Amino acid sequence: MNKKIQSALISVFYKDGLETIVQQLHSLGITIYSTGGTQKFIEQLNIPVITAESVTGYPSILGGRVKTLHPSVFGGILGRRDNETDVQEMKQFSIPEIDLVIVDLYPFEETVASTTDEKLIIEKIDIGGPSMIRAAAKNHKDVVVVASKADYSLLEQILAEQKGETSLEQRRTFAAKAFDVCTGYDIAISNYFNQTSFSNPFGAKKNVLRYGENPHQQGIFYGNLEDVFEKLHGKELSYNNLVDVDAAVQIIKEFTETTFAIIKHTNVCGIASRNTVKESWDAALAGDPESAFGGVLVCNGTIDKATAEAINEIFFEVLIANNFDADALAVLQTKKNRILLKQKPAALPTHQYKTVLNGILTQQNDVGNYTDWKESGGRETSATEKEDLIFANIVCKHLKSNAIALVKNKQLSGKGCGQTSRIDSLRQAVEKAKQFNFDLHGAVMASDAFFPFNDCVKLGHEAGITAFIQPGGSIRDNDSIEYCKQNNLAMVITGLRHFKH
């Protein structure tokens, strides 16, 4: 059922984008009510406005904490136009009908991000705003509610094309968005008081994807990707792209040296640190050129033309880098679908969330490489081995468990991941190294969790491994330690496990 807007209540913190709407409302003969700074803004446009105080009979009190919390305001919003009792009570108490509510909320999250002054933060907890938004959304059968300036353009279009009339479907759409705004706001306040960091999907854009993990699954991404990347080229990111891009961003932020990584199904299949971007790319690709096909590539440097020409020889889905030289972009943009992303220095979530059964699991991110560096083998690690062990342990941390990483000269030479036994992951890693002609003599091995038996160090030693890194914690740790001592092998116990499921 269509309804014509005859009155509007406007009270917003941010005034940008409001002028056009106010002028449209005035040209349509719609009565405007307002408060405080919004009222002054409208008056400066030489547009008539009725103050909320003249409706309630009360001024703004308690330093502005109470302005609109009054039956004359909420009755006008919540009154049911088709309910005779409501209509009579509104007449009895001289309550004006309010058909449009335009209200945004105090910038609570922005305040928390900019100060630790609790007094300022508390004052940015909006009370009247969410109350009016919820009231209008509840009564969307009769009332239009706009709770975000992101919806101004849609309201402008409706006012222009429908001359102030709205359909029930349109009002319901606005109401759904309004409840999302309130939910997101409450999540932010709850996070502050509980010192948690639950993500707020309702404060982000809703990006409907082509499909989910598979074509028969629906997929939606809630988030503002433009805060993290500048997209320079290519098609829209898919569900699987986004999952792999996240894995790529997580691993590359662990490195300060010039590093290139190749991600496939969230696992790193090639990674290396070198003096130049091109050298890093060549070494990363050599780690597993077969698996690199269709992967997500990530680098913490600037892509130059020489590197771009080398990358251009293979098929890949996404390339992420800190920057791209212009001539490199010209090379890479020759394929229309390939996605090129320039990474921005954005803050990322500190916690992870996963739906499990009928609830949600949450945990802190796995931060850090090792807590101890306990030399426990038959000798101390050499300087080169130590560098490789640190590198390998980071790589292993980003592989699906059970995980083994074999590294030599800061290059992934072989990896095993996602296996149900650790020895199987090691066999897989050794076979990968052999497949691509890596000499494992002098290489090192990282394990994401303890060695339950000494079979892994035995097999590693047979393959040429000279140093091991693992968190320890097995009741049979000594079996592996004793083997290393007997064979003059280095072993470091870190005290920090890196399971990844």
PDB file of N, CA, C and O in Angstrom, residues 210 231-238 241 245 297 316-320 324 335-341:
ATOM      1  N   ARG A 210      28.937 -14.072  -6.790  1.00  0.00           N
ATOM      2  CA  ARG A 210      28.358 -14.910  -7.857  1.00  0.00           C
ATOM      3  C   ARG A 210      27.814 -16.198  -7.276  1.00  0.00           C
ATOM      4  O   ARG A 210      26.756 -16.668  -7.654  1.00  0.00           O
ATOM      5  N   LYS A 231      41.605  -1.639  -5.923  1.00  0.00           N
ATOM      6  CA  LYS A 231      41.520  -2.583  -7.031  1.00  0.00           C
ATOM      7  C   LYS A 231      41.942  -1.873  -8.313  1.00  0.00           C
ATOM      8  O   LYS A 231      41.347  -0.890  -8.726  1.00  0.00           O
ATOM      9  N   LEU A 232      42.976  -2.413  -8.956  1.00  0.00           N
ATOM     10  CA  LEU A 232      43.541  -1.782 -10.143  1.00  0.00           C
ATOM     11  C   LEU A 232      43.066  -2.415 -11.440  1.00  0.00           C
ATOM     12  O   LEU A 232      43.133  -1.789 -12.498  1.00  0.00           O
ATOM     13  N   HIS A 233      42.566  -3.659 -11.347  1.00  0.00           N
ATOM     14  CA  HIS A 233      42.184  -4.343 -12.587  1.00  0.00           C
ATOM     15  C   HIS A 233      41.462  -5.637 -12.249  1.00  0.00           C
ATOM     16  O   HIS A 233      41.671  -6.226 -11.191  1.00  0.00           O
ATOM     17  N   GLY A 234      40.589  -6.068 -13.177  1.00  0.00           N
ATOM     18  CA  GLY A 234      40.045  -7.415 -13.105  1.00  0.00           C
ATOM     19  C   GLY A 234      38.601  -7.516 -12.696  1.00  0.00           C
ATOM     20  O   GLY A 234      37.913  -6.535 -12.424  1.00  0.00           O
ATOM     21  N   LYS A 235      38.136  -8.761 -12.640  1.00  0.00           N
ATOM     22  CA  LYS A 235      36.746  -9.071 -12.311  1.00  0.00           C
ATOM     23  C   LYS A 235      36.521  -8.940 -10.807  1.00  0.00           C
ATOM     24  O   LYS A 235      37.449  -8.628 -10.047  1.00  0.00           O
ATOM     25  N   GLU A 236      35.291  -9.210 -10.391  1.00  0.00           N
ATOM     26  CA  GLU A 236      34.972  -9.159  -8.963  1.00  0.00           C
ATOM     27  C   GLU A 236      35.561 -10.381  -8.258  1.00  0.00           C
ATOM     28  O   GLU A 236      35.613 -11.477  -8.816  1.00  0.00           O
ATOM     29  N   LEU A 237      35.979 -10.179  -7.032  1.00  0.00           N
ATOM     30  CA  LEU A 237      36.514 -11.281  -6.240  1.00  0.00           C
ATOM     31  C   LEU A 237      35.402 -12.280  -5.911  1.00  0.00           C
ATOM     32  O   LEU A 237      34.302 -11.891  -5.519  1.00  0.00           O
ATOM     33  N   SER A 238      35.705 -13.558  -6.050  1.00  0.00           N
ATOM     34  CA  SER A 238      34.748 -14.606  -5.721  1.00  0.00           C
ATOM     35  C   SER A 238      34.895 -15.000  -4.256  1.00  0.00           C
ATOM     36  O   SER A 238      35.814 -14.552  -3.558  1.00  0.00           O
ATOM     37  N   ASN A 241      38.195 -16.682  -3.917  1.00  0.00           N
ATOM     38  CA  ASN A 241      39.234 -15.660  -4.017  1.00  0.00           C
ATOM     39  C   ASN A 241      39.422 -14.962  -2.679  1.00  0.00           C
ATOM     40  O   ASN A 241      40.548 -14.775  -2.204  1.00  0.00           O
ATOM     41  N   VAL A 245      42.711 -14.749  -0.594  1.00  0.00           N
ATOM     42  CA  VAL A 245      43.306 -13.422  -0.419  1.00  0.00           C
ATOM     43  C   VAL A 245      43.559 -13.156   1.060  1.00  0.00           C
ATOM     44  O   VAL A 245      44.601 -12.608   1.439  1.00  0.00           O
ATOM     45  N   LEU A 297      48.637 -14.713  -5.691  1.00  0.00           N
ATOM     46  CA  LEU A 297      50.016 -14.298  -5.494  1.00  0.00           C
ATOM     47  C   LEU A 297      50.062 -13.059  -4.612  1.00  0.00           C
ATOM     48  O   LEU A 297      49.222 -12.171  -4.737  1.00  0.00           O
ATOM     49  N   PHE A 316      47.041 -17.019 -13.217  1.00  0.00           N
ATOM     50  CA  PHE A 316      46.768 -16.820 -11.803  1.00  0.00           C
ATOM     51  C   PHE A 316      45.475 -16.033 -11.657  1.00  0.00           C
ATOM     52  O   PHE A 316      45.010 -15.379 -12.588  1.00  0.00           O
ATOM     53  N   GLU A 317      44.887 -16.108 -10.479  1.00  0.00           N
ATOM     54  CA  GLU A 317      43.600 -15.443 -10.219  1.00  0.00           C
ATOM     55  C   GLU A 317      43.785 -14.011  -9.716  1.00  0.00           C
ATOM     56  O   GLU A 317      43.149 -13.084 -10.190  1.00  0.00           O
ATOM     57  N   VAL A 318      44.679 -13.859  -8.712  1.00  0.00           N
ATOM     58  CA  VAL A 318      44.820 -12.568  -8.024  1.00  0.00           C
ATOM     59  C   VAL A 318      46.297 -12.304  -7.750  1.00  0.00           C
ATOM     60  O   VAL A 318      47.049 -13.224  -7.416  1.00  0.00           O
ATOM     61  N   LEU A 319      46.685 -11.044  -7.884  1.00  0.00           N
ATOM     62  CA  LEU A 319      48.030 -10.604  -7.493  1.00  0.00           C
ATOM     63  C   LEU A 319      47.880  -9.412  -6.555  1.00  0.00           C
ATOM     64  O   LEU A 319      47.246  -8.409  -6.899  1.00  0.00           O
ATOM     65  N   ILE A 320      48.479  -9.535  -5.370  1.00  0.00           N
ATOM     66  CA  ILE A 320      48.437  -8.477  -4.350  1.00  0.00           C
ATOM     67  C   ILE A 320      49.848  -7.967  -4.130  1.00  0.00           C
ATOM     68  O   ILE A 320      50.783  -8.755  -3.986  1.00  0.00           O
ATOM     69  N   PHE A 324      52.619  -1.116  -7.757  1.00  0.00           N
ATOM     70  CA  PHE A 324      52.904  -1.604  -9.100  1.00  0.00           C
ATOM     71  C   PHE A 324      53.503  -0.466  -9.914  1.00  0.00           C
ATOM     72  O   PHE A 324      52.955   0.645  -9.935  1.00  0.00           O
ATOM     73  N   LYS A 335      45.367  -9.254 -19.562  1.00  0.00           N
ATOM     74  CA  LYS A 335      44.319 -10.271 -19.354  1.00  0.00           C
ATOM     75  C   LYS A 335      43.203  -9.615 -18.550  1.00  0.00           C
ATOM     76  O   LYS A 335      43.418  -9.168 -17.417  1.00  0.00           O
ATOM     77  N   LYS A 336      42.007  -9.572 -19.127  1.00  0.00           N
ATOM     78  CA  LYS A 336      40.936  -8.751 -18.545  1.00  0.00           C
ATOM     79  C   LYS A 336      40.414  -9.253 -17.201  1.00  0.00           C
ATOM     80  O   LYS A 336      39.960  -8.461 -16.374  1.00  0.00           O
ATOM     81  N   ASN A 337      40.448 -10.553 -16.951  1.00  0.00           N
ATOM     82  CA  ASN A 337      39.838 -11.083 -15.722  1.00  0.00           C
ATOM     83  C   ASN A 337      40.779 -11.151 -14.528  1.00  0.00           C
ATOM     84  O   ASN A 337      40.328 -11.272 -13.393  1.00  0.00           O
ATOM     85  N   ARG A 338      42.062 -11.082 -14.782  1.00  0.00           N
ATOM     86  CA  ARG A 338      43.014 -11.221 -13.680  1.00  0.00           C
ATOM     87  C   ARG A 338      42.882 -10.023 -12.735  1.00  0.00           C
ATOM     88  O   ARG A 338      42.753  -8.876 -13.161  1.00  0.00           O
ATOM     89  N   ILE A 339      42.887 -10.317 -11.444  1.00  0.00           N
ATOM     90  CA  ILE A 339      42.604  -9.295 -10.431  1.00  0.00           C
ATOM     91  C   ILE A 339      43.913  -8.770  -9.856  1.00  0.00           C
ATOM     92  O   ILE A 339      44.743  -9.544  -9.365  1.00  0.00           O
ATOM     93  N   LEU A 340      44.088  -7.464  -9.909  1.00  0.00           N
ATOM     94  CA  LEU A 340      45.288  -6.808  -9.381  1.00  0.00           C
ATOM     95  C   LEU A 340      44.885  -5.907  -8.220  1.00  0.00           C
ATOM     96  O   LEU A 340      44.047  -5.006  -8.386  1.00  0.00           O
ATOM     97  N   LEU A 341      45.460  -6.137  -7.049  1.00  0.00           N
ATOM     98  CA  LEU A 341      45.101  -5.398  -5.849  1.00  0.00           C
ATOM     99  C   LEU A 341      46.322  -4.729  -5.236  1.00  0.00           C
ATOM    100  O   LEU A 341      47.342  -5.377  -5.000  1.00  0.00           O
TER     101      LEU A 341
END
